[in-house]
Amino acid sequence: MIMFGKNHFIRQLFNSMLDLLPILLVVLIFQLFVIQQPIPNIGELVLGIVFVIIGLALFVQGLEQGLFPLGEAMAYAFARKGSVTWLLIFAFSLGFGTTIAEPSLVAVADEAANIASKAKVIASTQEAQHHYAFGLRISVALSVGFAILVGVLRIIKGWPLHYLILCGYIAVIIITPFAPASIVGIAYDAGGVTTSTITVPLVTALGVGLATAIKGRNPMIDGFGLIAFASLTPMVFVMAYGLLL
Amino acid sequence: MTAWPLLFLQEFVATCGDVLPIAAIILGFQFFVIRRPLPNPGKTFLGLIYVLLGITFFLEGLQMALFPLGKLMASQLTTTDFLGLSNSNLPIPWQAYTWIYIFAACIGFATTLAEPSLLAVALKAETLSGGSIRAWGLRIAVSLGVAFGIALGAFRIISGLNIYYFIIGGYVLVMLQTLFAPKLIIGLAYDSGGVTTSTVTVPLVTALGVGLANNVPGRNPLVDGFGLIAFASLFSIIAVLFYAQLAEWWNRSRFFINR
């Protein structure tokens, strides 16, 4: 806490408190008036809440100082360099790399493997489940890499976003009736879990930075949309994976 | 409670591990492809440390305080005892679950408001739009969308209707709204669908979904327990588009009145 002023951090702490207030109110009101059972571990609860508030304040500070400038600096550097190929390779690796290690994806993939073995889609051995979960993670990571690549290409070419999204929607609608019923729910949820707290600011800053650096693009219209496409393609890829097995 | 420094350390190491691939990719490209020094390496690095520490504190705090309570509540609210229907073997009508819908909506609203990814995107949008899109307004719109989406998703689990029709309906609505919505907001609206559901929302909402599917007669937790997240992301897109539409109408009518 050397680099930023005390007042600034205190204001940030206050903002974080406001951010957290609704969730506290909901939990407390339901606990007191609806469930009407004593709250276990008050001390731990209070300490945990203090941690969450400090964490949020630090996160926002770090965003403005670290992640946003980093994403934008890279976008400018690539735009100056003028190599589309390298930019696309970077986009793909960023999408693939951030997703393959994503903890919530690991959890969902294991759950899916569990379901698949119970539904007798795969053998119920440990090895078959590992194999299935790993395949799932690879297909989601590939899909996010692909999505960021296409999304960056869209910013360069200036295609309207909603055509891409429409194509994604149509693909989801067409593939769903053919996919095994047991995987549909997981596939739909996979779209939401792939985009983590570090990926989102980085990818957003990359998109906005590119749209600012390239002539004729409006950062507001063209800069957003990378995350949207990245949460759409996993649905298609996961269902396709379910179909292939 | 005595063990929390250790847990904290574990969490920090785990967070660093998650960030490692990202850091490797960025550094690799920085050194081998871009080959230019970062404009402000010290400040950026410090910022990254803040992010890591922030996420660690945040997750650790959530695990200590809110997750156990939220999950407990989700399971308590879905027991047949709580619903006062423990003695009947008859199928329970979907209206009997009023508290679930209210709880689902509230938890959806509150968790989304506290979601760090959404905060990041909202801050960016406010800066870019020169303040004409307010970060708070956007976050409240998204939270309302998630609240509605989770409540509807809970209804779907309880009623056992096919998720497919809901999703198609939602997609058609999004496309219709896209035709009429102000062009500036479209990308942002689509993105907010993806960012609403991450660190805070996913664990609590999944607990709710699986708890519901476990306790509602005739539902299979493995098949029906999923899908709430998909509803949440879809309806936050719809809510942001709707909010933009409303803001535009409002501005236009005010313009005419002022003249």
Short mmCIF file of N, CA and C in Angstrom, two decimals, chain A residues 114-214:
data_model
loop_
_atom_site.label_atom_id
_atom_site.label_comp_id
_atom_site.label_asym_id
_atom_site.label_seq_id
_atom_site.Cartn_x
_atom_site.Cartn_y
_atom_site.Cartn_z
N ASN A 114 -18.75 -37.56 -13.82
CA ASN A 114 -19.53 -38.33 -12.86
C ASN A 114 -20.90 -38.68 -13.43
N ILE A 115 -21.55 -37.67 -14.01
CA ILE A 115 -22.87 -37.86 -14.59
C ILE A 115 -22.81 -38.85 -15.74
N ALA A 116 -21.82 -38.65 -16.59
CA ALA A 116 -21.72 -39.49 -17.78
C ALA A 116 -21.53 -40.95 -17.40
N SER A 117 -20.76 -41.19 -16.33
CA SER A 117 -20.53 -42.58 -15.96
C SER A 117 -21.79 -43.17 -15.33
N LYS A 118 -22.55 -42.34 -14.62
CA LYS A 118 -23.80 -42.84 -14.04
C LYS A 118 -24.85 -43.10 -15.12
N ALA A 119 -24.81 -42.28 -16.16
CA ALA A 119 -25.75 -42.46 -17.26
C ALA A 119 -25.29 -43.55 -18.22
N LYS A 120 -24.18 -44.21 -17.87
CA LYS A 120 -23.64 -45.32 -18.66
C LYS A 120 -23.18 -44.89 -20.05
N VAL A 121 -22.84 -43.61 -20.18
CA VAL A 121 -22.29 -43.15 -21.45
C VAL A 121 -20.85 -43.63 -21.58
N ILE A 122 -20.12 -43.58 -20.47
CA ILE A 122 -18.76 -44.09 -20.46
C ILE A 122 -18.65 -45.13 -19.35
N ALA A 123 -17.57 -45.90 -19.37
CA ALA A 123 -17.37 -46.91 -18.34
C ALA A 123 -17.19 -46.22 -16.99
N SER A 124 -17.62 -46.87 -15.92
CA SER A 124 -17.58 -46.20 -14.63
C SER A 124 -16.25 -46.40 -13.91
N THR A 125 -15.18 -46.56 -14.66
CA THR A 125 -13.87 -46.65 -14.02
C THR A 125 -13.30 -45.25 -13.83
N GLN A 126 -12.35 -45.17 -12.88
CA GLN A 126 -11.69 -43.90 -12.60
C GLN A 126 -11.02 -43.35 -13.86
N GLU A 127 -10.39 -44.27 -14.57
CA GLU A 127 -9.61 -43.85 -15.73
C GLU A 127 -10.49 -43.27 -16.82
N ALA A 128 -11.61 -43.93 -17.05
CA ALA A 128 -12.53 -43.45 -18.09
C ALA A 128 -13.07 -42.07 -17.72
N GLN A 129 -13.33 -41.88 -16.41
CA GLN A 129 -13.84 -40.58 -15.98
C GLN A 129 -12.81 -39.48 -16.15
N HIS A 130 -11.57 -39.78 -15.78
CA HIS A 130 -10.49 -38.80 -15.95
C HIS A 130 -10.36 -38.41 -17.41
N HIS A 131 -10.38 -39.43 -18.24
CA HIS A 131 -10.24 -39.23 -19.67
C HIS A 131 -11.34 -38.31 -20.18
N TYR A 132 -12.57 -38.60 -19.75
CA TYR A 132 -13.73 -37.84 -20.19
C TYR A 132 -13.62 -36.38 -19.72
N ALA A 133 -13.29 -36.21 -18.43
CA ALA A 133 -13.19 -34.86 -17.87
C ALA A 133 -12.11 -34.06 -18.58
N PHE A 134 -10.99 -34.73 -18.87
CA PHE A 134 -9.90 -34.04 -19.53
C PHE A 134 -10.31 -33.61 -20.94
N GLY A 135 -10.98 -34.52 -21.64
CA GLY A 135 -11.46 -34.21 -22.99
C GLY A 135 -12.40 -33.01 -22.97
N LEU A 136 -13.24 -32.98 -21.96
CA LEU A 136 -14.18 -31.88 -21.82
C LEU A 136 -13.45 -30.56 -21.62
N ARG A 137 -12.43 -30.59 -20.75
CA ARG A 137 -11.69 -29.36 -20.48
C ARG A 137 -10.98 -28.87 -21.73
N ILE A 138 -10.40 -29.83 -22.48
CA ILE A 138 -9.72 -29.45 -23.71
C ILE A 138 -10.71 -28.83 -24.68
N SER A 139 -11.91 -29.44 -24.79
CA SER A 139 -12.84 -28.91 -25.78
C SER A 139 -13.33 -27.52 -25.37
N VAL A 140 -13.53 -27.29 -24.06
CA VAL A 140 -13.95 -25.95 -23.64
C VAL A 140 -12.82 -24.95 -23.88
N ALA A 141 -11.58 -25.34 -23.54
CA ALA A 141 -10.46 -24.42 -23.72
C ALA A 141 -10.26 -24.09 -25.20
N LEU A 142 -10.38 -25.12 -26.06
CA LEU A 142 -10.30 -24.87 -27.50
C LEU A 142 -11.38 -23.89 -27.94
N SER A 143 -12.59 -24.09 -27.41
CA SER A 143 -13.70 -23.26 -27.84
C SER A 143 -13.48 -21.80 -27.42
N VAL A 144 -12.90 -21.58 -26.22
CA VAL A 144 -12.66 -20.20 -25.78
C VAL A 144 -11.54 -19.58 -26.62
N GLY A 145 -10.48 -20.36 -26.87
CA GLY A 145 -9.41 -19.86 -27.72
C GLY A 145 -9.94 -19.46 -29.09
N PHE A 146 -10.76 -20.33 -29.66
CA PHE A 146 -11.38 -20.06 -30.96
C PHE A 146 -12.23 -18.79 -30.90
N ALA A 147 -12.99 -18.66 -29.80
CA ALA A 147 -13.89 -17.51 -29.67
C ALA A 147 -13.11 -16.20 -29.61
N ILE A 148 -12.03 -16.18 -28.81
CA ILE A 148 -11.26 -14.93 -28.70
C ILE A 148 -10.60 -14.61 -30.04
N LEU A 149 -10.13 -15.66 -30.72
CA LEU A 149 -9.52 -15.47 -32.04
C LEU A 149 -10.52 -14.83 -33.00
N VAL A 150 -11.71 -15.44 -33.11
CA VAL A 150 -12.72 -14.91 -34.02
C VAL A 150 -13.15 -13.50 -33.58
N GLY A 151 -13.25 -13.31 -32.25
CA GLY A 151 -13.66 -12.01 -31.73
C GLY A 151 -12.66 -10.92 -32.09
N VAL A 152 -11.36 -11.25 -32.00
CA VAL A 152 -10.32 -10.27 -32.35
C VAL A 152 -10.36 -9.99 -33.85
N LEU A 153 -10.55 -11.04 -34.63
CA LEU A 153 -10.67 -10.89 -36.08
C LEU A 153 -11.84 -9.97 -36.41
N ARG A 154 -12.93 -10.11 -35.66
CA ARG A 154 -14.10 -9.26 -35.86
C ARG A 154 -13.76 -7.79 -35.62
N ILE A 155 -12.98 -7.53 -34.55
CA ILE A 155 -12.62 -6.14 -34.26
C ILE A 155 -11.76 -5.57 -35.39
N ILE A 156 -10.82 -6.41 -35.90
CA ILE A 156 -9.95 -5.93 -36.98
C ILE A 156 -10.77 -5.64 -38.24
N LYS A 157 -11.67 -6.57 -38.57
CA LYS A 157 -12.43 -6.43 -39.81
C LYS A 157 -13.63 -5.50 -39.65
N GLY A 158 -14.07 -5.29 -38.41
CA GLY A 158 -15.23 -4.43 -38.19
C GLY A 158 -16.57 -5.08 -38.50
N TRP A 159 -16.64 -6.41 -38.41
CA TRP A 159 -17.95 -7.08 -38.59
C TRP A 159 -18.87 -6.70 -37.44
N PRO A 160 -20.18 -6.59 -37.72
CA PRO A 160 -21.11 -6.34 -36.61
C PRO A 160 -21.19 -7.55 -35.69
N LEU A 161 -21.20 -7.28 -34.39
CA LEU A 161 -21.16 -8.35 -33.39
C LEU A 161 -22.37 -9.27 -33.47
N HIS A 162 -23.56 -8.68 -33.71
CA HIS A 162 -24.75 -9.52 -33.56
C HIS A 162 -24.85 -10.61 -34.61
N TYR A 163 -24.16 -10.46 -35.77
CA TYR A 163 -24.18 -11.57 -36.72
C TYR A 163 -23.46 -12.79 -36.14
N LEU A 164 -22.30 -12.52 -35.51
CA LEU A 164 -21.55 -13.61 -34.88
C LEU A 164 -22.38 -14.29 -33.81
N ILE A 165 -23.01 -13.46 -32.96
CA ILE A 165 -23.80 -14.02 -31.87
C ILE A 165 -24.98 -14.81 -32.42
N LEU A 166 -25.59 -14.27 -33.47
CA LEU A 166 -26.72 -14.97 -34.08
C LEU A 166 -26.27 -16.35 -34.59
N CYS A 167 -25.12 -16.40 -35.25
CA CYS A 167 -24.59 -17.68 -35.73
C CYS A 167 -24.42 -18.64 -34.55
N GLY A 168 -23.85 -18.12 -33.45
CA GLY A 168 -23.67 -18.95 -32.26
C GLY A 168 -24.99 -19.49 -31.74
N TYR A 169 -25.98 -18.60 -31.65
CA TYR A 169 -27.30 -19.03 -31.16
C TYR A 169 -27.89 -20.12 -32.05
N ILE A 170 -27.77 -19.91 -33.36
CA ILE A 170 -28.34 -20.90 -34.29
C ILE A 170 -27.62 -22.24 -34.10
N ALA A 171 -26.30 -22.18 -33.95
CA ALA A 171 -25.55 -23.43 -33.74
C ALA A 171 -26.02 -24.14 -32.48
N VAL A 172 -26.23 -23.37 -31.38
CA VAL A 172 -26.70 -23.98 -30.13
C VAL A 172 -28.05 -24.63 -30.34
N ILE A 173 -28.96 -23.92 -31.03
CA ILE A 173 -30.33 -24.42 -31.20
C ILE A 173 -30.34 -25.67 -32.07
N ILE A 174 -29.48 -25.68 -33.10
CA ILE A 174 -29.46 -26.84 -33.99
C ILE A 174 -28.86 -28.07 -33.30
N ILE A 175 -27.80 -27.84 -32.53
CA ILE A 175 -27.07 -29.00 -32.00
C ILE A 175 -27.77 -29.60 -30.77
N THR A 176 -28.54 -28.80 -30.03
CA THR A 176 -29.15 -29.29 -28.79
C THR A 176 -30.00 -30.56 -28.96
N PRO A 177 -30.91 -30.62 -29.94
CA PRO A 177 -31.75 -31.83 -30.03
C PRO A 177 -30.95 -33.10 -30.28
N PHE A 178 -29.76 -32.98 -30.86
CA PHE A 178 -28.97 -34.17 -31.18
C PHE A 178 -28.06 -34.59 -30.03
N ALA A 179 -27.74 -33.62 -29.14
CA ALA A 179 -26.81 -33.94 -28.06
C ALA A 179 -27.49 -34.82 -27.02
N PRO A 180 -26.72 -35.67 -26.31
CA PRO A 180 -27.29 -36.50 -25.26
C PRO A 180 -27.91 -35.62 -24.16
N ALA A 181 -29.12 -35.99 -23.70
CA ALA A 181 -29.85 -35.14 -22.75
C ALA A 181 -29.05 -34.84 -21.50
N SER A 182 -28.20 -35.80 -21.08
CA SER A 182 -27.50 -35.61 -19.82
C SER A 182 -26.44 -34.52 -19.90
N ILE A 183 -26.03 -34.15 -21.10
CA ILE A 183 -24.94 -33.17 -21.19
C ILE A 183 -25.45 -31.76 -21.48
N VAL A 184 -26.74 -31.65 -21.85
CA VAL A 184 -27.26 -30.34 -22.28
C VAL A 184 -27.16 -29.30 -21.17
N GLY A 185 -27.61 -29.65 -19.96
CA GLY A 185 -27.57 -28.69 -18.85
C GLY A 185 -26.16 -28.23 -18.56
N ILE A 186 -25.22 -29.17 -18.54
CA ILE A 186 -23.83 -28.82 -18.26
C ILE A 186 -23.25 -27.96 -19.37
N ALA A 187 -23.60 -28.31 -20.61
CA ALA A 187 -23.10 -27.52 -21.74
C ALA A 187 -23.59 -26.09 -21.63
N TYR A 188 -24.86 -25.91 -21.30
CA TYR A 188 -25.41 -24.56 -21.18
C TYR A 188 -24.71 -23.79 -20.07
N ASP A 189 -24.41 -24.47 -18.97
CA ASP A 189 -23.74 -23.79 -17.87
C ASP A 189 -22.26 -23.53 -18.15
N ALA A 190 -21.65 -24.37 -18.98
CA ALA A 190 -20.21 -24.24 -19.25
C ALA A 190 -19.90 -22.86 -19.81
N GLY A 191 -20.85 -22.31 -20.56
CA GLY A 191 -20.64 -20.97 -21.10
C GLY A 191 -20.38 -19.95 -20.02
N GLY A 192 -21.09 -20.10 -18.91
CA GLY A 192 -20.97 -19.11 -17.85
C GLY A 192 -19.74 -19.26 -16.97
N VAL A 193 -19.23 -20.45 -16.83
CA VAL A 193 -18.17 -20.66 -15.84
C VAL A 193 -16.77 -20.43 -16.39
N THR A 194 -16.65 -20.27 -17.71
CA THR A 194 -15.30 -20.24 -18.26
C THR A 194 -14.61 -18.90 -18.08
N THR A 195 -15.37 -17.86 -17.83
CA THR A 195 -14.77 -16.53 -17.85
C THR A 195 -14.46 -16.09 -16.43
N SER A 196 -13.19 -16.13 -16.06
CA SER A 196 -12.82 -15.93 -14.67
C SER A 196 -12.53 -14.46 -14.36
N THR A 197 -12.28 -14.21 -13.10
CA THR A 197 -12.10 -12.85 -12.61
C THR A 197 -10.85 -12.18 -13.17
N ILE A 198 -9.85 -12.95 -13.56
CA ILE A 198 -8.66 -12.35 -14.13
C ILE A 198 -8.79 -12.24 -15.64
N THR A 199 -9.43 -13.26 -16.25
CA THR A 199 -9.57 -13.24 -17.71
C THR A 199 -10.43 -12.07 -18.18
N VAL A 200 -11.54 -11.84 -17.48
CA VAL A 200 -12.49 -10.83 -17.95
C VAL A 200 -11.86 -9.44 -18.10
N PRO A 201 -11.21 -8.90 -17.06
CA PRO A 201 -10.63 -7.57 -17.24
C PRO A 201 -9.55 -7.52 -18.32
N LEU A 202 -8.76 -8.59 -18.38
CA LEU A 202 -7.66 -8.64 -19.35
C LEU A 202 -8.20 -8.65 -20.78
N VAL A 203 -9.18 -9.53 -21.01
CA VAL A 203 -9.75 -9.66 -22.35
C VAL A 203 -10.53 -8.40 -22.73
N THR A 204 -11.24 -7.83 -21.76
CA THR A 204 -11.98 -6.59 -22.05
C THR A 204 -11.02 -5.47 -22.43
N ALA A 205 -9.91 -5.35 -21.66
CA ALA A 205 -8.95 -4.30 -21.95
C ALA A 205 -8.30 -4.54 -23.32
N LEU A 206 -8.06 -5.80 -23.66
CA LEU A 206 -7.50 -6.13 -24.97
C LEU A 206 -8.43 -5.68 -26.09
N GLY A 207 -9.71 -6.04 -25.96
CA GLY A 207 -10.70 -5.67 -26.99
C GLY A 207 -10.83 -4.17 -27.13
N VAL A 208 -10.98 -3.50 -25.99
CA VAL A 208 -11.17 -2.05 -26.02
C VAL A 208 -9.91 -1.37 -26.55
N GLY A 209 -8.74 -1.86 -26.13
CA GLY A 209 -7.48 -1.29 -26.60
C GLY A 209 -7.33 -1.43 -28.11
N LEU A 210 -7.66 -2.61 -28.63
CA LEU A 210 -7.58 -2.84 -30.08
C LEU A 210 -8.51 -1.90 -30.82
N ALA A 211 -9.75 -1.81 -30.32
CA ALA A 211 -10.74 -0.97 -31.00
C ALA A 211 -10.33 0.50 -30.95
N THR A 212 -9.59 0.88 -29.91
CA THR A 212 -9.11 2.26 -29.83
C THR A 212 -7.94 2.47 -30.78
N ALA A 213 -7.07 1.47 -30.90
CA ALA A 213 -5.84 1.63 -31.67
C ALA A 213 -6.10 1.55 -33.18
N ILE A 214 -7.11 0.78 -33.59
CA ILE A 214 -7.36 0.61 -35.02
C ILE A 214 -8.24 1.76 -35.51
#
